[in-house]
PDB file of C-alpha atoms and ligand atoms in Angstrom:
ATOM      1  CA  MET A   1     -24.446  27.615 150.353  1.00  0.00           C
ATOM      2  CA  ARG A   2     -26.937  28.844 147.874  1.00  0.00           C
ATOM      3  CA  LEU A   3     -30.200  29.485 149.149  1.00  0.00           C
ATOM      4  CA  ILE A   4     -33.100  28.622 146.712  1.00  0.00           C
ATOM      5  CA  ASP A   5     -36.647  29.887 146.989  1.00  0.00           C
ATOM      6  CA  ALA A   6     -38.553  26.640 147.600  1.00  0.00           C
ATOM      7  CA  GLN A   7     -41.379  25.216 149.564  1.00  0.00           C
ATOM      8  CA  PRO A   8     -42.008  24.792 152.293  1.00  0.00           C
ATOM      9  CA  ARG A   9     -39.175  26.816 153.059  1.00  0.00           C
ATOM     10  CA  PRO A  10     -35.931  27.962 151.342  1.00  0.00           C
ATOM     11  CA  PHE A  11     -33.355  25.186 150.252  1.00  0.00           C
ATOM     12  CA  ALA A  12     -29.696  25.708 151.345  1.00  0.00           C
ATOM     13  CA  LEU A  13     -28.056  24.128 148.235  1.00  0.00           C
ATOM     14  CA  ASP A  14     -24.520  22.738 148.848  1.00  0.00           C
ATOM     15  CA  LEU A  15     -23.310  22.331 145.235  1.00  0.00           C
ATOM     16  CA  ALA A  16     -20.053  20.552 146.328  1.00  0.00           C
ATOM     17  CA  HIS A  17     -22.144  17.769 147.889  1.00  0.00           C
ATOM     18  CA  ALA A  18     -25.323  17.916 145.471  1.00  0.00           C
ATOM     19  CA  ALA A  19     -26.289  15.694 142.341  1.00  0.00           C
ATOM     20  CA  LEU A  20     -28.958  16.507 139.748  1.00  0.00           C
ATOM     21  CA  LEU A  21     -30.998  13.270 139.608  1.00  0.00           C
ATOM     22  CA  VAL A  22     -32.644  12.921 136.075  1.00  0.00           C
ATOM     23  CA  ILE A  23     -35.267  10.010 136.391  1.00  0.00           C
ATOM     24  CA  ASP A  24     -36.181   7.755 133.317  1.00  0.00           C
ATOM     25  CA  MET A  25     -36.257  10.611 130.591  1.00  0.00           C
ATOM     26  CA  GLN A  26     -36.041   7.596 128.190  1.00  0.00           C
ATOM     27  CA  ARG A  27     -37.790   7.022 124.945  1.00  0.00           C
ATOM     28  CA  ASP A  28     -39.910   4.243 126.483  1.00  0.00           C
ATOM     29  CA  PHE A  29     -41.766   6.683 128.507  1.00  0.00           C
ATOM     30  CA  VAL A  30     -41.513  10.077 126.623  1.00  0.00           C
ATOM     31  CA  GLU A  31     -42.090   9.159 122.796  1.00  0.00           C
ATOM     32  CA  PRO A  32     -45.000   7.668 120.943  1.00  0.00           C
ATOM     33  CA  GLY A  33     -44.733   3.916 120.534  1.00  0.00           C
ATOM     34  CA  GLY A  34     -42.904   3.283 123.825  1.00  0.00           C
ATOM     35  CA  PHE A  35     -44.004   1.449 127.099  1.00  0.00           C
ATOM     36  CA  GLY A  36     -45.705   4.482 128.482  1.00  0.00           C
ATOM     37  CA  GLU A  37     -48.113   4.853 125.566  1.00  0.00           C
ATOM     38  CA  SER A  38     -48.704   1.141 125.473  1.00  0.00           C
ATOM     39  CA  LEU A  39     -50.296   1.461 128.834  1.00  0.00           C
ATOM     40  CA  GLY A  40     -52.717   3.811 127.143  1.00  0.00           C
ATOM     41  CA  ASN A  41     -51.156   7.021 128.150  1.00  0.00           C
ATOM     42  CA  ASP A  42     -50.829  10.386 126.198  1.00  0.00           C
ATOM     43  CA  VAL A  43     -47.050  11.272 126.262  1.00  0.00           C
ATOM     44  CA  SER A  44     -47.509  15.116 125.522  1.00  0.00           C
ATOM     45  CA  PRO A  45     -47.315  16.118 129.340  1.00  0.00           C
ATOM     46  CA  LEU A  46     -43.893  14.388 129.607  1.00  0.00           C
ATOM     47  CA  GLN A  47     -42.752  15.846 126.245  1.00  0.00           C
ATOM     48  CA  ALA A  48     -43.554  19.361 127.563  1.00  0.00           C
ATOM     49  CA  ILE A  49     -41.026  19.302 130.233  1.00  0.00           C
ATOM     50  CA  VAL A  50     -37.950  18.604 127.957  1.00  0.00           C
ATOM     51  CA  PRO A  51     -37.002  22.035 127.044  1.00  0.00           C
ATOM     52  CA  THR A  52     -37.094  23.249 130.809  1.00  0.00           C
ATOM     53  CA  LEU A  53     -35.168  20.052 131.834  1.00  0.00           C
ATOM     54  CA  ALA A  54     -32.498  20.727 129.076  1.00  0.00           C
ATOM     55  CA  GLU A  55     -32.029  24.212 130.375  1.00  0.00           C
ATOM     56  CA  VAL A  56     -31.788  22.965 133.970  1.00  0.00           C
ATOM     57  CA  LEU A  57     -29.077  20.414 132.920  1.00  0.00           C
ATOM     58  CA  GLN A  58     -27.311  22.879 130.872  1.00  0.00           C
ATOM     59  CA  ALA A  59     -27.025  25.345 134.123  1.00  0.00           C
ATOM     60  CA  TRP A  60     -26.100  22.415 136.369  1.00  0.00           C
ATOM     61  CA  ARG A  61     -23.345  21.328 134.160  1.00  0.00           C
ATOM     62  CA  ALA A  62     -22.102  24.918 133.656  1.00  0.00           C
ATOM     63  CA  ALA A  63     -22.031  25.218 137.524  1.00  0.00           C
ATOM     64  CA  GLY A  64     -19.595  22.155 137.412  1.00  0.00           C
ATOM     65  CA  ALA A  65     -21.943  19.851 139.486  1.00  0.00           C
ATOM     66  CA  TRP A  66     -22.535  16.102 139.216  1.00  0.00           C
ATOM     67  CA  VAL A  67     -25.377  14.488 137.082  1.00  0.00           C
ATOM     68  CA  VAL A  68     -27.043  11.038 137.529  1.00  0.00           C
ATOM     69  CA  HIS A  69     -29.567   9.678 135.026  1.00  0.00           C
ATOM     70  CA  THR A  70     -31.750   6.696 135.530  1.00  0.00           C
ATOM     71  CA  ARG A  71     -33.479   4.385 132.979  1.00  0.00           C
ATOM     72  CA  GLU A  72     -36.005   1.790 133.952  1.00  0.00           C
ATOM     73  CA  SER A  73     -35.177  -1.290 132.216  1.00  0.00           C
ATOM     74  CA  HIS A  74     -34.844  -4.957 132.429  1.00  0.00           C
ATOM     75  CA  LEU A  75     -32.317  -7.742 131.381  1.00  0.00           C
ATOM     76  CA  PRO A  76     -32.985  -9.270 127.946  1.00  0.00           C
ATOM     77  CA  ASP A  77     -33.956 -12.493 129.815  1.00  0.00           C
ATOM     78  CA  LEU A  78     -36.280 -10.604 131.995  1.00  0.00           C
ATOM     79  CA  SER A  79     -34.742 -12.353 134.964  1.00  0.00           C
ATOM     80  CA  ASP A  80     -34.948  -9.005 136.971  1.00  0.00           C
ATOM     81  CA  CYS A  81     -38.599  -8.448 136.076  1.00  0.00           C
ATOM     82  CA  PRO A  82     -41.070  -9.854 138.628  1.00  0.00           C
ATOM     83  CA  PRO A  83     -43.735 -11.861 136.844  1.00  0.00           C
ATOM     84  CA  ALA A  84     -46.201  -9.695 139.030  1.00  0.00           C
ATOM     85  CA  LYS A  85     -44.715  -6.602 137.281  1.00  0.00           C
ATOM     86  CA  ARG A  86     -44.999  -7.878 133.785  1.00  0.00           C
ATOM     87  CA  ALA A  87     -48.493  -9.457 134.260  1.00  0.00           C
ATOM     88  CA  ARG A  88     -49.928  -6.084 135.731  1.00  0.00           C
ATOM     89  CA  GLY A  89     -52.913  -4.605 133.848  1.00  0.00           C
ATOM     90  CA  ALA A  90     -54.304  -5.495 130.586  1.00  0.00           C
ATOM     91  CA  PRO A  91     -52.000  -3.697 128.041  1.00  0.00           C
ATOM     92  CA  LYS A  92     -51.813  -4.891 124.328  1.00  0.00           C
ATOM     93  CA  VAL A  93     -48.000  -5.330 124.748  1.00  0.00           C
ATOM     94  CA  ARG A  94     -46.176  -6.024 127.975  1.00  0.00           C
ATOM     95  CA  ILE A  95     -42.486  -5.636 129.047  1.00  0.00           C
ATOM     96  CA  GLY A  96     -40.164  -7.656 126.853  1.00  0.00           C
ATOM     97  CA  ASP A  97     -42.600  -7.712 124.061  1.00  0.00           C
ATOM     98  CA  PRO A  98     -41.475  -6.266 120.441  1.00  0.00           C
ATOM     99  CA  GLY A  99     -42.590  -2.686 119.847  1.00  0.00           C
ATOM    100  CA  PRO A 100     -41.744   0.141 117.273  1.00  0.00           C
ATOM    101  CA  MET A 101     -38.612   1.101 119.228  1.00  0.00           C
ATOM    102  CA  GLY A 102     -37.454  -2.504 119.964  1.00  0.00           C
ATOM    103  CA  ARG A 103     -38.439  -4.752 123.083  1.00  0.00           C
ATOM    104  CA  LEU A 104     -40.390  -2.745 125.693  1.00  0.00           C
ATOM    105  CA  LEU A 105     -38.343  -1.574 128.783  1.00  0.00           C
ATOM    106  CA  VAL A 106     -35.355  -3.973 127.803  1.00  0.00           C
ATOM    107  CA  ARG A 107     -31.756  -2.766 128.504  1.00  0.00           C
ATOM    108  CA  GLY A 108     -29.972  -1.699 125.364  1.00  0.00           C
ATOM    109  CA  GLU A 109     -32.876  -1.569 123.152  1.00  0.00           C
ATOM    110  CA  PRO A 110     -33.501   1.718 120.935  1.00  0.00           C
ATOM    111  CA  GLY A 111     -36.578   2.646 123.062  1.00  0.00           C
ATOM    112  CA  ASN A 112     -34.735   2.352 126.325  1.00  0.00           C
ATOM    113  CA  ALA A 113     -32.071   5.046 125.500  1.00  0.00           C
ATOM    114  CA  ILE A 114     -32.348   8.435 127.310  1.00  0.00           C
ATOM    115  CA  ILE A 115     -33.887  11.045 124.656  1.00  0.00           C
ATOM    116  CA  ALA A 116     -31.373  12.904 122.737  1.00  0.00           C
ATOM    117  CA  PRO A 117     -31.701  16.415 124.110  1.00  0.00           C
ATOM    118  CA  LEU A 118     -31.104  14.992 127.587  1.00  0.00           C
ATOM    119  CA  ALA A 119     -28.497  12.504 126.524  1.00  0.00           C
ATOM    120  CA  PRO A 120     -26.024  11.608 129.440  1.00  0.00           C
ATOM    121  CA  GLN A 121     -22.295  13.479 129.010  1.00  0.00           C
ATOM    122  CA  PRO A 122     -19.023  11.415 129.897  1.00  0.00           C
ATOM    123  CA  GLY A 123     -18.474  11.536 133.413  1.00  0.00           C
ATOM    124  CA  GLU A 124     -22.099  11.304 134.275  1.00  0.00           C
ATOM    125  CA  ALA A 125     -23.564   8.399 136.055  1.00  0.00           C
ATOM    126  CA  GLU A 126     -26.225   6.253 134.204  1.00  0.00           C
ATOM    127  CA  ILE A 127     -28.136   3.702 136.452  1.00  0.00           C
ATOM    128  CA  ASP A 128     -30.150   1.015 135.175  1.00  0.00           C
ATOM    129  CA  LYS A 129     -32.880   0.290 137.499  1.00  0.00           C
ATOM    130  CA  PRO A 130     -35.290  -2.738 137.476  1.00  0.00           C
ATOM    131  CA  GLY A 131     -37.726  -0.919 139.917  1.00  0.00           C
ATOM    132  CA  LYS A 132     -39.501   2.369 140.260  1.00  0.00           C
ATOM    133  CA  GLY A 133     -37.060   3.446 143.063  1.00  0.00           C
ATOM    134  CA  ALA A 134     -33.654   4.249 141.747  1.00  0.00           C
ATOM    135  CA  PHE A 135     -32.015   2.668 144.902  1.00  0.00           C
ATOM    136  CA  TYR A 136     -33.565  -0.670 144.678  1.00  0.00           C
ATOM    137  CA  ALA A 137     -31.049  -3.324 143.185  1.00  0.00           C
ATOM    138  CA  THR A 138     -28.665  -0.542 142.041  1.00  0.00           C
ATOM    139  CA  ASP A 139     -25.400   0.835 143.182  1.00  0.00           C
ATOM    140  CA  LEU A 140     -26.803   4.300 143.316  1.00  0.00           C
ATOM    141  CA  GLN A 141     -26.098   4.756 146.932  1.00  0.00           C
ATOM    142  CA  ALA A 142     -22.600   3.403 146.635  1.00  0.00           C
ATOM    143  CA  GLN A 143     -21.972   6.116 143.777  1.00  0.00           C
ATOM    144  CA  LEU A 144     -23.316   8.813 145.749  1.00  0.00           C
ATOM    145  CA  ALA A 145     -21.309   7.960 149.105  1.00  0.00           C
ATOM    146  CA  ALA A 146     -18.140   7.794 146.942  1.00  0.00           C
ATOM    147  CA  ARG A 147     -18.807  11.321 145.873  1.00  0.00           C
ATOM    148  CA  GLY A 148     -19.899  12.712 149.144  1.00  0.00           C
ATOM    149  CA  ILE A 149     -23.080  13.586 147.919  1.00  0.00           C
ATOM    150  CA  THR A 150     -25.812  14.436 150.486  1.00  0.00           C
ATOM    151  CA  GLN A 151     -28.415  16.320 148.492  1.00  0.00           C
ATOM    152  CA  LEU A 152     -30.474  15.498 145.404  1.00  0.00           C
ATOM    153  CA  VAL A 153     -32.177  17.782 143.150  1.00  0.00           C
ATOM    154  CA  ILE A 154     -34.811  15.490 141.343  1.00  0.00           C
ATOM    155  CA  THR A 155     -36.270  15.785 137.940  1.00  0.00           C
ATOM    156  CA  GLY A 156     -37.942  13.441 135.301  1.00  0.00           C
ATOM    157  CA  VAL A 157     -40.774  11.188 135.052  1.00  0.00           C
ATOM    158  CA  THR A 158     -43.167  10.123 136.188  1.00  0.00           C
ATOM    159  CA  THR A 159     -43.738  12.324 139.260  1.00  0.00           C
ATOM    160  CA  GLU A 160     -45.942   9.885 141.248  1.00  0.00           C
ATOM    161  CA  VAL A 161     -44.429   6.730 140.241  1.00  0.00           C
ATOM    162  CA  CYS A 162     -40.625   6.660 139.774  1.00  0.00           C
ATOM    163  CA  VAL A 163     -39.841  10.109 141.059  1.00  0.00           C
ATOM    164  CA  GLN A 164     -41.671   9.875 144.068  1.00  0.00           C
ATOM    165  CA  SER A 165     -40.492   6.219 144.957  1.00  0.00           C
ATOM    166  CA  THR A 166     -37.014   7.480 144.424  1.00  0.00           C
ATOM    167  CA  MET A 167     -37.469  10.651 146.629  1.00  0.00           C
ATOM    168  CA  ARG A 168     -38.868   8.564 149.320  1.00  0.00           C
ATOM    169  CA  GLU A 169     -36.008   5.833 149.124  1.00  0.00           C
ATOM    170  CA  ALA A 170     -33.578   8.980 149.269  1.00  0.00           C
ATOM    171  CA  ASN A 171     -35.362  10.513 152.129  1.00  0.00           C
ATOM    172  CA  ASP A 172     -35.159   7.244 154.243  1.00  0.00           C
ATOM    173  CA  ARG A 173     -31.531   7.059 153.356  1.00  0.00           C
ATOM    174  CA  GLY A 174     -30.779  10.564 154.763  1.00  0.00           C
ATOM    175  CA  TYR A 175     -30.563  12.646 151.556  1.00  0.00           C
ATOM    176  CA  GLU A 176     -31.966  16.253 151.321  1.00  0.00           C
ATOM    177  CA  CYS A 177     -34.235  16.023 148.354  1.00  0.00           C
ATOM    178  CA  LEU A 178     -35.303  19.077 146.266  1.00  0.00           C
ATOM    179  CA  LEU A 179     -38.033  18.369 143.591  1.00  0.00           C
ATOM    180  CA  LEU A 180     -38.109  20.690 140.491  1.00  0.00           C
ATOM    181  CA  SER A 181     -42.072  21.279 139.951  1.00  0.00           C
ATOM    182  CA  ASP A 182     -41.463  22.314 136.304  1.00  0.00           C
ATOM    183  CA  ALA A 183     -38.902  19.625 135.223  1.00  0.00           C
ATOM    184  CA  THR A 184     -41.014  16.773 136.547  1.00  0.00           C
ATOM    185  CA  ALA A 185     -44.197  15.229 134.606  1.00  0.00           C
ATOM    186  CA  SER A 186     -46.902  12.721 134.929  1.00  0.00           C
ATOM    187  CA  TYR A 187     -49.346  11.357 132.501  1.00  0.00           C
ATOM    188  CA  PHE A 188     -51.932  12.513 134.956  1.00  0.00           C
ATOM    189  CA  PRO A 189     -51.776  16.150 135.890  1.00  0.00           C
ATOM    190  CA  ALA A 190     -53.615  15.574 139.119  1.00  0.00           C
ATOM    191  CA  PHE A 191     -51.200  12.764 140.368  1.00  0.00           C
ATOM    192  CA  LYS A 192     -48.340  15.353 139.676  1.00  0.00           C
ATOM    193  CA  GLN A 193     -49.954  18.072 141.695  1.00  0.00           C
ATOM    194  CA  ALA A 194     -50.859  15.477 144.368  1.00  0.00           C
ATOM    195  CA  THR A 195     -47.412  14.455 144.606  1.00  0.00           C
ATOM    196  CA  LEU A 196     -45.932  17.941 144.871  1.00  0.00           C
ATOM    197  CA  ASP A 197     -48.650  18.786 147.610  1.00  0.00           C
ATOM    198  CA  MET A 198     -47.474  15.562 149.672  1.00  0.00           C
ATOM    199  CA  VAL A 199     -43.839  16.258 149.597  1.00  0.00           C
ATOM    200  CA  ILE A 200     -44.067  19.361 151.030  1.00  0.00           C
ATOM    201  CA  ALA A 201     -46.972  18.742 153.707  1.00  0.00           C
ATOM    202  CA  GLN A 202     -46.239  18.344 157.233  1.00  0.00           C
ATOM    203  CA  GLY A 203     -43.239  20.880 156.944  1.00  0.00           C
ATOM    204  CA  GLY A 204     -41.757  19.138 154.208  1.00  0.00           C
ATOM    205  CA  ILE A 205     -42.292  15.388 155.243  1.00  0.00           C
ATOM    206  CA  VAL A 206     -40.291  14.181 152.099  1.00  0.00           C
ATOM    207  CA  GLY A 207     -38.384  17.225 151.150  1.00  0.00           C
ATOM    208  CA  TRP A 208     -38.522  20.701 149.181  1.00  0.00           C
ATOM    209  CA  VAL A 209     -40.157  21.578 146.173  1.00  0.00           C
ATOM    210  CA  ALA A 210     -38.997  24.516 143.922  1.00  0.00           C
ATOM    211  CA  GLY A 211     -39.289  25.804 140.295  1.00  0.00           C
ATOM    212  CA  SER A 212     -36.256  25.535 137.963  1.00  0.00           C
ATOM    213  CA  GLN A 213     -36.060  29.351 137.592  1.00  0.00           C
ATOM    214  CA  ALA A 214     -35.347  29.516 141.339  1.00  0.00           C
ATOM    215  CA  LEU A 215     -32.792  26.837 141.073  1.00  0.00           C
ATOM    216  CA  MET A 216     -31.085  28.449 138.238  1.00  0.00           C
ATOM    217  CA  LYS A 217     -31.249  31.836 139.834  1.00  0.00           C
ATOM    218  CA  GLY A 218     -29.221  30.169 142.719  1.00  0.00           C
ATOM    219  CA  LEU A 219     -26.755  28.565 140.285  1.00  0.00           C
ATOM    220  CA  ALA A 220     -26.065  31.779 138.512  1.00  0.00           C
TER     221      ALA A 220
HETATM  222  C1  LIG B 301     -43.701   4.089 135.308  1.00  0.00           C
HETATM  223  C2  LIG B 301     -41.737   5.682 135.827  1.00  0.00           C
HETATM  224  N1  LIG B 301     -44.588   5.230 135.413  1.00  0.00           N
HETATM  225  N2  LIG B 301     -40.405   5.907 135.175  1.00  0.00           N
HETATM  226  N3  LIG B 301     -42.390   4.377 135.436  1.00  0.00           N
HETATM  227  O1  LIG B 301     -43.955   2.973 135.214  1.00  0.00           O
HETATM  228  O2  LIG B 301     -42.333   6.300 136.532  1.00  0.00           O
END
């Protein structure tokens, strides 16, 4: 066990039964011209966490532990995209429409790829998910169970949407979740902060929060 300095109390990391979950660090959310920007968002807060997340990934891999990457994406025929999701809001372009990096949020398109500095390595899991939560309509739980994973260190974007949904889904399934505060980001800094606050409120009702330096100290 490695004790990680975290809130609301130290997190006892059991590396043999822990996975690093990197949520949706794909071009569609992080780069200009993608789905995120099409919704009117400034992508710079998401780009700002890339160096930190790359450092965490490197330390995690060096410690010999497993990594799971997710991508929010839909089948090319959009049969897994509920019409209510596609119709939401009033963007200029919608899921499945062509954009500068191919069809928005469609599996296999250039914009759907995980950004190069965080590219998955052989042996790491890649989960394509049609929803916000990474457990919905995926085999994530089966993959975690097959490896005996009981703890998730959670990173990625966006904090209050796919990260928080996944963390809550994981919490309900009995996983111990540690969210890395400087390796997650939102287009809305206030929503990010609110999510961090919610996770650790009431004695850690959804889990733990730590900075990446605290995790890396524990990994060293
Ligand atoms: C959103 C995500 N924000 N990955 N997706 O639509 O958080």
